[in-house]
Amino acid sequence: MSMIANVCTSVIVLLTIGTFNTAVTNAKRLDGASPVDTLRHHYLQQEKLALTIVHQIDHVTNQVDEDVTRQRSIVLRELFNIYLRFVNDELPPEAALGDGRYFTVLERFAEWHQLEQNLLTINHMYRAVYSFLTEAAPRYAELDAFDAEARPEELADNDLRLQSIDLAETVLYDRRHPIAQQLDQIYTIMVRQALYYRVQMVAKSTICTFGLSAQQVLYLLYEAIAMTELKGYLMMQFAYMVLRAQGKGNFTVESSARRNELQTRLTRTHELLQRAMEQTSRDYWRCDPERQAHRENETYLQFTRLLQGYIENEVDMNTENTCRETCAHYQYGHRQEQCYKELYCTRQPKCAGRIYDCEYVDSDMWICPSAPQSQRRYEYIEYENGMVRGRKGYCARGATKVDSWWRWIFWHCSYCFCVCDDNGPRSDRFVSLREAVSDIAQNKV
């Protein structure tokens, strides 16, 4: 008779697992829910599965000790497997506070330090539970709990049983840091002391430092707290189920109370967060880095060879090869038509585009050319009258003396300072006017 009861209970457990696994596999992200809210929903589905399996303990209370031991081993094995699958797949220890971005951003706020110790305590305990599950589940998997001929001592690892009881009692009843007390303190700080509103007031300061809007910072805070709260709630429910499976009590009332507390906290937190988010700026922009931190094509893009300063003699800017005009005559759309007697024009790259806005500065000058691969034409120009354009310094390629001259007595062939619009392969000058849109699914505007 006991063997039949054992087999029946095992079949019930297997059928329950199959039904719920199918439902969870088909579960999708809830419409309009944040990732952490979807994760919580997935966990509650797994919790329902685990509770259904643990309830099978009620069917073995009138059986002999061997059958009771056998059934408790079956339930514990499946309970450990359910929780291990969930924490491995969806909530590993490094999630939330294990992610450095939370501390990097949130530790800027003095308000964060009111919560930090509570959150670290819960996450530290969660790592201990995770380590236990990764050790316990494989050990239980090695025990053939469905072998009707197996002896009870082959199904029950007494050391593992004591470890699970000790861990569960630590989660629930630790004198210094019980999980329920940690969650209550977090709720008090966040909701009753209105920490969301206080963070909202200073969140704008993170725009340049972290590239986040004030609203994103507020959500980051919510996510860190919600993930930690889920870990705490998960551990308490797991502890109740472990103790119940070990025959240490029923814990139905306590489990239900924790579930109601979670729902109450969620309702109040969501109401408060929504009001705070509605009042928080969604403005977002990319700030300039410090001057020494600029990197071309990373922090900025540069227009190259667009409207560059350019030295040219007026004799080269007309087809008549004359100097009858002045520099001011060459204002719009002229070209370098020739290179008269191979003077300075042969020693610099030609302006292949249009020449604009020429002016006379001084007759003679020293010109320091830039390196061939530079986007500049000149490092500096020093005129004889003392004026310097550019930053005068060491001239690696050697400065060249350039002198204007007189043609006969009447015409002065002046070197003019102009603007060259050189639309060539080395000139980046275009801006895309294609539509640019934001990813509103990621709350960007």
Tab-separated table of C-alpha atoms in Angstrom, residues 6-408:
chain	number	residue	atom	x	y	z
A	6	ASN	CA	4.580	6.643	-3.113
A	7	VAL	CA	4.147	6.078	-6.847
A	8	CYS	CA	0.898	8.076	-6.927
A	9	THR	CA	2.470	11.044	-5.183
A	10	SER	CA	5.458	10.915	-7.538
A	11	VAL	CA	3.141	10.928	-10.552
A	12	ILE	CA	1.223	13.916	-9.152
A	13	VAL	CA	4.480	15.822	-8.712
A	14	LEU	CA	5.594	15.045	-12.272
A	15	LEU	CA	2.246	16.036	-13.781
A	16	THR	CA	2.269	19.281	-11.832
A	17	ILE	CA	5.759	20.134	-13.035
A	18	GLY	CA	4.877	19.392	-16.654
A	19	THR	CA	1.751	21.542	-16.588
A	20	PHE	CA	3.441	24.570	-15.060
A	21	ASN	CA	6.601	24.301	-17.139
A	22	THR	CA	4.463	24.499	-20.274
A	23	ALA	CA	2.731	27.607	-18.964
A	24	VAL	CA	5.999	29.292	-18.014
A	25	THR	CA	7.618	28.423	-21.339
A	26	ASN	CA	4.748	30.125	-23.130
A	27	ALA	CA	4.851	33.175	-20.835
A	28	LYS	CA	5.676	36.407	-22.583
A	29	ARG	CA	6.574	39.834	-21.386
A	30	LEU	CA	3.512	41.638	-20.074
A	31	ASP	CA	2.306	44.488	-22.247
A	32	GLY	CA	3.449	47.804	-20.795
A	33	ALA	CA	5.403	46.165	-17.971
A	34	SER	CA	9.001	47.021	-17.176
A	35	PRO	CA	11.591	44.216	-17.277
A	36	VAL	CA	11.683	43.937	-13.493
A	37	ASP	CA	7.880	43.774	-13.259
A	38	THR	CA	7.836	41.042	-15.910
A	39	LEU	CA	10.513	39.166	-13.972
A	40	ARG	CA	8.424	39.365	-10.808
A	41	HIS	CA	5.424	37.993	-12.699
A	42	HIS	CA	7.511	35.065	-13.969
A	43	TYR	CA	8.713	34.314	-10.449
A	44	LEU	CA	5.183	34.272	-9.034
A	45	GLN	CA	4.300	31.657	-11.649
A	46	GLN	CA	7.214	29.521	-10.488
A	47	GLU	CA	6.232	30.075	-6.871
A	48	LYS	CA	2.748	28.770	-7.616
A	49	LEU	CA	4.302	25.647	-9.117
A	50	ALA	CA	6.561	25.147	-6.096
A	51	LEU	CA	3.675	25.592	-3.648
A	52	THR	CA	1.606	23.018	-5.508
A	53	ILE	CA	4.420	20.497	-5.162
A	54	VAL	CA	5.062	21.282	-1.489
A	55	HIS	CA	1.351	20.768	-0.781
A	56	GLN	CA	1.905	17.081	-1.638
A	57	ILE	CA	3.498	16.737	1.803
A	58	ASP	CA	-0.037	16.858	3.246
A	59	HIS	CA	-0.769	13.495	1.589
A	60	VAL	CA	1.966	11.597	3.421
A	61	THR	CA	1.358	12.526	7.058
A	62	ASN	CA	-0.350	9.199	7.888
A	63	GLN	CA	2.240	6.978	6.244
A	64	VAL	CA	5.146	5.109	7.749
A	65	ASP	CA	8.431	6.893	8.335
A	66	GLU	CA	10.090	5.373	5.277
A	67	ASP	CA	7.386	6.688	2.957
A	68	VAL	CA	7.413	10.108	4.612
A	69	THR	CA	11.180	10.355	4.125
A	70	ARG	CA	10.833	9.255	0.526
A	71	GLN	CA	8.139	11.826	-0.273
A	72	ARG	CA	9.997	14.656	1.447
A	73	SER	CA	13.048	13.836	-0.669
A	74	ILE	CA	10.958	13.963	-3.841
A	75	VAL	CA	9.444	17.321	-2.894
A	76	LEU	CA	12.767	18.852	-1.849
A	77	ARG	CA	14.474	17.703	-5.011
A	78	GLU	CA	11.832	19.286	-7.219
A	79	LEU	CA	11.709	22.418	-5.063
A	80	PHE	CA	15.467	22.911	-5.382
A	81	ASN	CA	15.329	22.317	-9.132
A	82	ILE	CA	12.534	24.857	-9.642
A	83	TYR	CA	14.363	27.579	-7.749
A	84	LEU	CA	17.750	26.779	-9.251
A	85	ARG	CA	16.353	26.995	-12.787
A	86	PHE	CA	14.759	30.339	-12.057
A	87	VAL	CA	17.756	31.992	-10.415
A	88	ASN	CA	20.110	30.654	-13.077
A	89	ASP	CA	17.965	31.701	-16.021
A	90	GLU	CA	16.365	34.922	-14.818
A	91	LEU	CA	17.819	36.231	-11.559
A	92	PRO	CA	21.503	35.361	-11.113
A	93	PRO	CA	23.312	36.966	-8.153
A	94	GLU	CA	24.991	39.587	-10.346
A	95	ALA	CA	21.620	40.957	-11.501
A	96	ALA	CA	20.713	44.422	-10.217
A	97	LEU	CA	23.152	45.384	-7.476
A	98	GLY	CA	25.808	43.097	-8.870
A	99	ASP	CA	25.777	45.349	-11.923
A	100	GLY	CA	28.322	48.109	-11.361
A	101	ARG	CA	26.221	50.740	-13.124
A	102	TYR	CA	23.825	50.918	-10.160
A	103	PHE	CA	26.534	51.838	-7.700
A	104	THR	CA	28.343	54.079	-10.179
A	105	VAL	CA	25.272	56.220	-10.770
A	106	LEU	CA	23.374	56.016	-7.503
A	107	GLU	CA	26.248	56.447	-5.074
A	108	ARG	CA	26.398	60.097	-6.141
A	109	PHE	CA	23.273	60.705	-4.111
A	110	ALA	CA	23.436	61.068	-0.346
A	111	GLU	CA	19.946	59.548	-0.181
A	112	TRP	CA	21.249	56.315	-1.701
A	113	HIS	CA	23.472	55.656	1.302
A	114	GLN	CA	20.394	55.385	3.525
A	115	LEU	CA	19.452	52.267	1.545
A	116	GLU	CA	22.810	50.844	0.630
A	117	GLN	CA	23.375	48.655	3.684
A	118	ASN	CA	19.901	47.114	3.514
A	119	LEU	CA	20.289	46.287	-0.163
A	120	LEU	CA	23.772	44.863	0.306
A	121	THR	CA	22.581	42.669	3.190
A	122	ILE	CA	19.795	41.148	1.090
A	123	ASN	CA	22.073	40.597	-1.887
A	124	HIS	CA	24.723	38.991	0.319
A	125	MET	CA	22.158	36.541	1.686
A	126	TYR	CA	20.879	35.894	-1.830
A	127	ARG	CA	24.358	34.823	-2.895
A	128	ALA	CA	24.402	32.359	-0.004
A	129	VAL	CA	21.041	30.907	-1.087
A	130	TYR	CA	22.240	30.697	-4.671
A	131	SER	CA	25.410	28.871	-3.617
A	132	PHE	CA	23.340	26.421	-1.593
A	133	LEU	CA	21.035	25.711	-4.534
A	134	THR	CA	23.904	25.114	-6.945
A	135	GLU	CA	25.317	22.588	-4.478
A	136	ALA	CA	22.103	20.970	-3.232
A	137	ALA	CA	20.218	20.459	-6.498
A	138	PRO	CA	22.901	18.253	-8.121
A	139	ARG	CA	23.259	16.205	-4.930
A	140	TYR	CA	19.532	15.532	-4.828
A	141	ALA	CA	19.541	14.740	-8.538
A	142	GLU	CA	21.984	11.911	-7.820
A	143	LEU	CA	19.467	10.307	-5.444
A	144	ASP	CA	17.004	8.034	-7.189
A	145	ALA	CA	13.919	9.193	-5.306
A	146	PHE	CA	11.599	7.244	-7.632
A	147	ASP	CA	13.262	3.917	-6.988
A	148	ALA	CA	10.720	2.005	-4.901
A	149	GLU	CA	13.407	-0.405	-3.703
A	150	ALA	CA	15.770	2.314	-2.478
A	151	ARG	CA	16.396	2.517	1.262
A	152	PRO	CA	15.444	5.769	3.079
A	153	GLU	CA	19.071	6.532	3.937
A	154	GLU	CA	19.815	6.469	0.190
A	155	LEU	CA	17.181	9.122	-0.388
A	156	ALA	CA	17.965	11.485	2.455
A	157	ASP	CA	21.262	13.293	2.821
A	158	ASN	CA	21.095	14.214	6.510
A	159	ASP	CA	23.864	16.798	6.253
A	160	LEU	CA	22.105	18.466	3.339
A	161	ARG	CA	18.812	18.388	5.237
A	162	LEU	CA	20.360	20.171	8.207
A	163	GLN	CA	22.005	22.733	5.936
A	164	SER	CA	18.703	23.556	4.269
A	165	ILE	CA	16.953	23.992	7.627
A	166	ASP	CA	19.749	26.198	8.953
A	167	LEU	CA	19.697	28.364	5.814
A	168	ALA	CA	15.910	28.757	5.901
A	169	GLU	CA	15.919	29.738	9.575
A	170	THR	CA	18.727	32.243	8.961
A	171	VAL	CA	16.718	33.893	6.188
A	172	LEU	CA	13.633	34.174	8.367
A	173	TYR	CA	14.905	34.545	11.915
A	174	ASP	CA	18.445	35.950	11.861
A	175	ARG	CA	18.717	38.146	14.956
A	176	ARG	CA	20.768	40.869	13.289
A	177	HIS	CA	19.469	41.034	9.712
A	178	PRO	CA	16.172	39.188	9.134
A	179	ILE	CA	15.093	39.652	5.531
A	180	ALA	CA	11.571	40.819	6.415
A	181	GLN	CA	13.013	43.627	8.535
A	182	GLN	CA	15.383	44.685	5.734
A	183	LEU	CA	12.487	44.924	3.270
A	184	ASP	CA	10.404	46.926	5.725
A	185	GLN	CA	13.251	49.403	6.257
A	186	ILE	CA	13.683	49.843	2.495
A	187	TYR	CA	9.958	50.479	2.106
A	188	THR	CA	10.007	53.015	4.948
A	189	ILE	CA	12.865	54.980	3.403
A	190	MET	CA	11.549	54.889	-0.158
A	191	VAL	CA	7.836	55.464	0.389
A	192	ARG	CA	7.191	56.881	3.820
A	193	GLN	CA	10.204	59.208	3.664
A	194	ALA	CA	9.515	60.017	-0.033
A	195	LEU	CA	13.050	59.258	-1.194
A	196	TYR	CA	11.922	59.149	-4.832
A	197	TYR	CA	11.031	62.834	-4.679
A	198	ARG	CA	14.302	63.742	-3.000
A	199	VAL	CA	16.349	61.901	-5.629
A	200	GLN	CA	14.267	63.541	-8.335
A	201	MET	CA	15.427	66.979	-7.170
A	202	VAL	CA	19.126	66.233	-7.701
A	203	ALA	CA	18.960	63.722	-10.572
A	204	LYS	CA	19.590	66.364	-13.246
A	205	SER	CA	23.222	66.526	-12.146
A	206	THR	CA	23.843	63.108	-13.723
A	207	ILE	CA	23.002	64.165	-17.274
A	208	CYS	CA	26.563	65.047	-18.221
A	209	THR	CA	28.306	62.540	-15.961
A	210	PHE	CA	26.419	59.415	-17.018
A	211	GLY	CA	24.375	60.459	-20.043
A	212	LEU	CA	21.072	59.704	-18.299
A	213	SER	CA	17.987	61.843	-17.988
A	214	ALA	CA	16.621	62.551	-14.516
A	215	GLN	CA	13.736	60.186	-15.256
A	216	GLN	CA	16.140	57.396	-16.221
A	217	VAL	CA	18.001	57.837	-12.927
A	218	LEU	CA	14.725	57.589	-11.034
A	219	TYR	CA	13.858	54.370	-12.858
A	220	LEU	CA	17.355	53.013	-12.209
A	221	LEU	CA	16.753	53.536	-8.499
A	222	TYR	CA	13.378	51.797	-8.717
A	223	GLU	CA	14.881	48.867	-10.621
A	224	ALA	CA	17.681	48.390	-8.087
A	225	ILE	CA	15.198	48.372	-5.212
A	226	ALA	CA	12.592	46.227	-6.992
A	227	MET	CA	15.165	43.599	-7.968
A	228	THR	CA	16.483	43.452	-4.413
A	229	GLU	CA	12.969	43.275	-2.986
A	230	LEU	CA	12.186	40.377	-5.324
A	231	LYS	CA	15.284	38.555	-4.102
A	232	GLY	CA	14.248	39.063	-0.489
A	233	TYR	CA	10.688	37.899	-1.118
A	234	LEU	CA	11.934	34.886	-3.102
A	235	MET	CA	14.236	33.830	-0.259
A	236	MET	CA	11.492	34.054	2.361
A	237	GLN	CA	9.033	31.983	0.321
A	238	PHE	CA	11.763	29.453	-0.444
A	239	ALA	CA	12.578	29.245	3.278
A	240	TYR	CA	8.930	28.631	4.225
A	241	MET	CA	8.675	25.833	1.652
A	242	VAL	CA	11.921	24.205	2.776
A	243	LEU	CA	10.839	24.197	6.424
A	244	ARG	CA	7.410	22.861	5.510
A	245	ALA	CA	8.901	20.101	3.370
A	246	GLN	CA	11.162	19.179	6.294
A	247	GLY	CA	8.196	18.889	8.648
A	248	LYS	CA	9.052	22.012	10.678
A	249	GLY	CA	5.609	23.556	10.384
A	250	ASN	CA	2.883	24.519	7.938
A	251	PHE	CA	3.767	28.210	7.329
A	252	THR	CA	0.736	28.775	5.095
A	253	VAL	CA	-0.333	31.844	7.077
A	254	GLU	CA	3.162	33.346	7.083
A	255	SER	CA	3.628	32.731	3.360
A	256	SER	CA	0.294	34.359	2.565
A	257	ALA	CA	1.154	37.341	4.786
A	258	ARG	CA	4.439	37.917	2.932
A	259	ARG	CA	2.575	37.750	-0.383
A	260	ASN	CA	0.042	40.336	0.770
A	261	GLU	CA	2.834	42.590	2.048
A	262	LEU	CA	4.531	42.385	-1.340
A	263	GLN	CA	1.345	43.392	-3.131
A	264	THR	CA	0.743	46.279	-0.723
A	265	ARG	CA	4.276	47.585	-1.166
A	266	LEU	CA	4.069	47.264	-4.947
A	267	THR	CA	0.786	49.152	-5.161
A	268	ARG	CA	2.027	52.019	-3.009
A	269	THR	CA	5.441	52.144	-4.681
A	270	HIS	CA	3.981	52.204	-8.189
A	271	GLU	CA	1.607	55.020	-7.280
A	272	LEU	CA	4.418	57.083	-5.785
A	273	LEU	CA	6.855	56.314	-8.594
A	274	GLN	CA	4.340	57.236	-11.279
A	275	ARG	CA	3.665	60.617	-9.688
A	276	ALA	CA	7.385	61.268	-9.289
A	277	MET	CA	8.133	60.221	-12.881
A	278	GLU	CA	5.428	62.527	-14.228
A	279	GLN	CA	7.159	65.450	-12.519
A	280	THR	CA	10.670	64.426	-13.568
A	281	SER	CA	12.403	65.723	-16.672
A	282	ARG	CA	12.968	63.387	-19.604
A	283	ASP	CA	15.470	65.802	-21.165
A	284	TYR	CA	18.517	64.010	-22.439
A	285	TRP	CA	21.568	65.197	-24.291
A	286	ARG	CA	25.179	64.255	-24.803
A	287	CYS	CA	27.432	66.727	-23.040
A	288	ASP	CA	30.875	67.749	-24.201
A	289	PRO	CA	33.709	65.967	-22.391
A	290	GLU	CA	36.596	67.783	-20.789
A	291	ARG	CA	38.805	69.505	-23.347
A	292	GLN	CA	41.653	67.011	-23.010
A	293	ALA	CA	39.242	64.076	-23.338
A	294	HIS	CA	38.036	64.926	-26.848
A	295	ARG	CA	38.680	62.234	-29.478
A	296	GLU	CA	37.938	62.861	-33.140
A	297	ASN	CA	35.202	60.613	-34.559
A	298	GLU	CA	34.324	59.568	-30.993
A	299	THR	CA	33.375	62.739	-29.139
A	300	TYR	CA	33.209	65.059	-32.135
A	301	LEU	CA	33.223	65.194	-35.934
A	302	GLN	CA	35.182	67.826	-37.792
A	303	PHE	CA	34.451	69.711	-40.982
A	304	THR	CA	37.705	69.548	-42.932
A	305	ARG	CA	39.078	71.999	-45.499
A	306	LEU	CA	35.858	73.977	-45.435
A	307	LEU	CA	36.412	77.753	-45.882
A	308	GLN	CA	40.108	77.668	-45.003
A	309	GLY	CA	42.440	80.631	-44.892
A	310	TYR	CA	44.483	80.742	-48.096
A	311	ILE	CA	47.356	82.906	-49.354
A	312	GLU	CA	47.266	83.725	-53.058
A	313	ASN	CA	48.672	86.459	-55.267
A	314	GLU	CA	46.151	88.455	-57.240
A	315	VAL	CA	48.067	87.802	-60.445
A	316	ASP	CA	47.030	84.139	-60.221
A	317	MET	CA	43.326	84.852	-59.707
A	318	ASN	CA	42.484	86.280	-63.125
A	319	THR	CA	42.860	85.036	-66.657
A	320	GLU	CA	44.557	88.231	-67.892
A	321	ASN	CA	47.588	87.723	-65.679
A	322	THR	CA	47.312	91.306	-64.382
A	323	CYS	CA	47.594	93.150	-61.071
A	324	ARG	CA	45.281	96.045	-61.955
A	325	GLU	CA	42.850	95.348	-59.089
A	326	THR	CA	43.310	95.082	-55.338
A	327	CYS	CA	42.771	92.128	-53.009
A	328	ALA	CA	39.326	93.462	-52.102
A	329	HIS	CA	38.232	92.952	-55.720
A	330	TYR	CA	38.333	89.173	-55.316
A	331	GLN	CA	35.303	88.641	-53.134
A	332	TYR	CA	33.149	85.944	-54.657
A	333	GLY	CA	33.712	82.762	-56.618
A	334	HIS	CA	37.147	83.321	-58.110
A	335	ARG	CA	39.623	80.568	-58.892
A	336	GLN	CA	43.333	80.098	-59.105
A	337	GLU	CA	43.694	80.447	-62.855
A	338	GLN	CA	47.449	79.945	-63.122
A	339	CYS	CA	50.732	79.873	-61.196
A	340	TYR	CA	52.696	82.935	-62.294
A	341	LYS	CA	56.413	82.207	-62.757
A	342	GLU	CA	56.127	79.329	-60.314
A	343	LEU	CA	56.384	81.524	-57.253
A	344	TYR	CA	54.870	80.596	-53.859
A	345	CYS	CA	51.893	78.962	-55.563
A	346	THR	CA	54.121	76.003	-56.427
A	347	ARG	CA	54.992	75.423	-52.775
A	348	GLN	CA	51.496	74.907	-51.434
A	349	PRO	CA	48.482	72.728	-52.365
A	350	LYS	CA	46.301	74.498	-54.894
A	351	CYS	CA	42.823	75.647	-53.918
A	352	ALA	CA	40.853	73.490	-56.322
A	353	GLY	CA	37.544	75.137	-55.454
A	354	ARG	CA	36.346	78.717	-55.223
A	355	ILE	CA	38.140	81.650	-53.573
A	356	TYR	CA	36.209	84.218	-51.504
A	357	ASP	CA	36.612	87.308	-49.310
A	358	CYS	CA	40.195	88.266	-50.127
A	359	GLU	CA	41.847	91.044	-48.136
A	360	TYR	CA	45.186	92.777	-48.040
A	361	VAL	CA	47.003	92.488	-44.712
A	362	ASP	CA	50.634	93.343	-45.452
A	363	SER	CA	53.040	93.125	-48.331
A	364	ASP	CA	55.508	90.583	-46.999
A	365	MET	CA	55.196	87.630	-44.641
A	366	TRP	CA	56.678	84.405	-43.310
A	367	ILE	CA	54.515	81.317	-43.888
A	368	CYS	CA	54.907	78.075	-41.920
A	369	PRO	CA	53.244	75.237	-43.887
A	370	SER	CA	51.496	72.344	-42.157
A	371	ALA	CA	52.438	68.690	-42.613
A	372	PRO	CA	51.148	67.061	-45.829
A	373	GLN	CA	48.577	64.877	-43.993
A	374	SER	CA	47.309	67.694	-41.796
A	375	GLN	CA	43.868	69.185	-42.374
A	376	ARG	CA	45.423	72.633	-41.970
A	377	ARG	CA	47.206	74.536	-44.725
A	378	TYR	CA	49.412	76.637	-42.475
A	379	GLU	CA	50.589	76.445	-38.885
A	380	TYR	CA	50.949	80.203	-38.754
A	381	ILE	CA	51.497	83.300	-40.901
A	382	GLU	CA	53.676	86.113	-39.559
A	383	TYR	CA	53.380	89.424	-41.400
A	384	GLU	CA	56.155	91.954	-41.592
A	385	ASN	CA	54.031	94.458	-39.673
A	386	GLY	CA	54.038	92.068	-36.672
A	387	MET	CA	50.566	90.540	-37.080
A	388	VAL	CA	50.460	86.758	-36.580
A	389	ARG	CA	47.653	84.467	-37.672
A	390	GLY	CA	47.737	81.037	-36.063
A	391	ARG	CA	49.968	80.026	-33.171
A	392	LYS	CA	53.575	80.865	-33.802
A	393	GLY	CA	56.013	78.229	-32.653
A	394	TYR	CA	58.603	75.840	-33.968
A	395	CYS	CA	58.100	75.334	-37.700
A	396	ALA	CA	58.968	71.724	-38.487
A	397	ARG	CA	58.993	72.197	-42.283
A	398	GLY	CA	60.703	75.563	-42.213
A	399	ALA	CA	59.076	78.967	-42.716
A	400	THR	CA	59.059	80.456	-46.220
A	401	LYS	CA	59.537	84.183	-46.902
A	402	VAL	CA	56.844	85.430	-49.283
A	403	ASP	CA	57.064	88.944	-50.766
A	404	SER	CA	54.627	90.882	-52.878
A	405	TRP	CA	56.147	92.790	-55.776
A	406	TRP	CA	55.624	95.774	-58.103
A	407	ARG	CA	54.924	95.379	-61.786
A	408	TRP	CA	56.526	98.359	-63.419
